[in-house]
GROMACS .gro file of C-alpha atoms in nm:
model
  126
    1MET     CA    1   1.112  -0.469  -2.523
    2ALA     CA    2   0.940  -0.173  -2.356
    3LYS     CA    3   1.106   0.167  -2.312
    4ILE     CA    4   1.008   0.322  -1.981
    5LEU     CA    5   1.077   0.682  -1.878
    6VAL     CA    6   1.143   0.710  -1.503
    7VAL     CA    7   1.069   1.063  -1.377
    8THR     CA    8   1.202   1.129  -1.027
    9ASP     CA    9   1.465   1.341  -0.857
   10GLU     CA   10   1.499   1.109  -0.556
   11PRO     CA   11   1.786   0.858  -0.585
   12TRP     CA   12   1.614   0.604  -0.357
   13VAL     CA   13   1.298   0.610  -0.570
   14ARG     CA   14   1.503   0.569  -0.888
   15ASN     CA   15   1.689   0.276  -0.728
   16ASP     CA   16   1.363   0.109  -0.622
   17VAL     CA   17   1.217   0.144  -0.972
   18HIS     CA   18   1.535   0.007  -1.128
   19SER     CA   19   1.532  -0.287  -0.885
   20ALA     CA   20   1.171  -0.364  -0.975
   21LEU     CA   21   1.196  -0.323  -1.352
   22THR     CA   22   1.549  -0.421  -1.451
   23SER     CA   23   1.499  -0.708  -1.692
   24PRO     CA   24   1.555  -0.793  -2.058
   25GLU     CA   25   1.195  -0.682  -2.124
   26HIS     CA   26   1.253  -0.321  -2.011
   27VAL     CA   27   1.482  -0.036  -2.106
   28LEU     CA   28   1.476   0.234  -1.837
   29ILE     CA   29   1.547   0.598  -1.917
   30ASP     CA   30   1.604   0.823  -1.615
   31HIS     CA   31   1.475   1.178  -1.621
   32ASP     CA   32   1.479   1.425  -1.331
   33ASP     CA   33   1.326   1.738  -1.487
   34PRO     CA   34   0.946   1.728  -1.459
   35THR     CA   35   0.900   2.030  -1.685
   36SER     CA   36   1.048   1.845  -1.983
   37ALA     CA   37   0.911   1.496  -1.907
   38ALA     CA   38   0.640   1.520  -2.175
   39ASP     CA   39   0.897   1.622  -2.436
   40ALA     CA   40   1.125   1.337  -2.327
   41ALA     CA   41   0.838   1.088  -2.351
   42THR     CA   42   0.776   1.201  -2.708
   43SER     CA   43   1.137   1.230  -2.825
   44GLU     CA   44   1.244   0.899  -2.667
   45GLU     CA   45   0.930   0.728  -2.805
   46VAL     CA   46   0.869   0.554  -2.473
   47ASP     CA   47   0.605   0.290  -2.415
   48ALA     CA   48   0.528   0.400  -2.058
   49VAL     CA   49   0.622   0.658  -1.796
   50VAL     CA   50   0.674   0.602  -1.423
   51VAL     CA   51   0.651   0.929  -1.228
   52ASP     CA   52   0.703   1.002  -0.861
   53LEU     CA   53   0.420   1.186  -0.686
   54GLN     CA   54   0.647   1.485  -0.621
   55VAL     CA   55   0.932   1.570  -0.858
   56ALA     CA   56   1.125   1.890  -0.788
   57ALA     CA   57   0.869   2.170  -0.770
   58MET     CA   58   0.612   1.994  -0.991
   59GLY     CA   59   0.359   1.734  -0.885
   60GLY     CA   60   0.333   1.393  -1.044
   61MET     CA   61  -0.028   1.464  -1.134
   62ALA     CA   62   0.077   1.764  -1.345
   63VAL     CA   63   0.347   1.554  -1.512
   64THR     CA   64   0.088   1.284  -1.582
   65ARG     CA   65  -0.146   1.532  -1.744
   66ALA     CA   66   0.135   1.687  -1.952
   67VAL     CA   67   0.253   1.348  -2.079
   68ARG     CA   68  -0.098   1.237  -2.165
   69ASP     CA   69  -0.174   1.568  -2.342
   70ALA     CA   70   0.153   1.560  -2.540
   71THR     CA   71   0.122   1.198  -2.651
   72SER     CA   72  -0.250   1.141  -2.704
   73SER     CA   73  -0.469   1.191  -3.005
   74ASP     CA   74  -0.834   1.136  -3.090
   75ALA     CA   75  -0.753   0.772  -3.169
   76ASP     CA   76  -0.562   0.677  -2.854
   77ARG     CA   77  -0.500   0.781  -2.493
   78GLY     CA   78  -0.127   0.830  -2.540
   79VAL     CA   79   0.162   0.695  -2.340
   80PRO     CA   80   0.041   0.528  -2.020
   81VAL     CA   81   0.165   0.682  -1.697
   82VAL     CA   82   0.213   0.500  -1.366
   83VAL     CA   83   0.227   0.725  -1.059
   84LEU     CA   84   0.424   0.634  -0.746
   85LEU     CA   85   0.195   0.749  -0.465
   86ASP     CA   86   0.285   0.848  -0.110
   87ARG     CA   87  -0.063   0.751   0.022
   88ARG     CA   88  -0.335   0.518  -0.107
   89VAL     CA   89  -0.591   0.798  -0.091
   90ASP     CA   90  -0.402   0.978  -0.370
   91ALA     CA   91  -0.519   0.709  -0.615
   92PHE     CA   92  -0.831   0.918  -0.673
   93LEU     CA   93  -0.616   1.212  -0.788
   94ALA     CA   94  -0.398   0.988  -1.004
   95LYS     CA   95  -0.706   0.854  -1.181
   96ARG     CA   96  -0.844   1.206  -1.233
   97ALA     CA   97  -0.510   1.317  -1.380
   98GLY     CA   98  -0.530   1.036  -1.636
   99ALA     CA   99  -0.282   0.788  -1.487
  100ALA     CA  100  -0.314   0.438  -1.629
  101GLY     CA  101  -0.197   0.288  -1.301
  102TRP     CA  102  -0.034   0.355  -0.966
  103VAL     CA  103   0.139   0.193  -0.672
  104THR     CA  104   0.191   0.320  -0.320
  105LYS     CA  105   0.544   0.361  -0.185
  106PRO     CA  106   0.708   0.158  -0.056
  107PHE     CA  107   0.620  -0.092  -0.328
  108SER     CA  108   0.744  -0.441  -0.398
  109SER     CA  109   0.914  -0.533  -0.724
  110HIS     CA  110   0.619  -0.756  -0.803
  111GLN     CA  111   0.366  -0.473  -0.750
  112LEU     CA  112   0.538  -0.229  -0.983
  113ASP     CA  113   0.620  -0.492  -1.245
  114SER     CA  114   0.256  -0.610  -1.243
  115VAL     CA  115   0.121  -0.258  -1.291
  116ILE     CA  116   0.366  -0.192  -1.575
  117ASP     CA  117   0.268  -0.519  -1.744
  118MET     CA  118  -0.100  -0.426  -1.705
  119VAL     CA  119  -0.067  -0.077  -1.858
  120LEU     CA  120   0.151  -0.203  -2.143
  121ALA     CA  121  -0.102  -0.476  -2.226
  122ALA     CA  122  -0.405  -0.245  -2.211
  123PRO     CA  123  -0.562  -0.133  -2.538
  124GLU     CA  124  -0.464   0.221  -2.633
  125ALA     CA  125  -0.813   0.340  -2.718
  126GLU     CA  126  -1.095   0.349  -2.465
   0.00000   0.00000   0.00000
């Protein structure tokens, strides 16, 4: 069972993520404060983070970087982060921020579930 932190302040985004990932294999933890997302990822010992591109006054790329910095070490890349993009062209920025994966909104349940499965199955070290 994978614990997944969902970082968004938009109810419709939260609902879409829950629709896509609600299953016996996932436990979803909602979080709407981007400034404490990295702390929540650490304290909740999550296996992955899903973050909206824009959360409150903080961008998803900054949240991605904070989570990766707070959870990584020399031996591994830390908790994988999946970014929910507004446009496909933002994939370049997501990759530069250290995201393990991304999907463009609106996304299908299959798309998000597939990306989550991929990042959870990926080896931690590069």
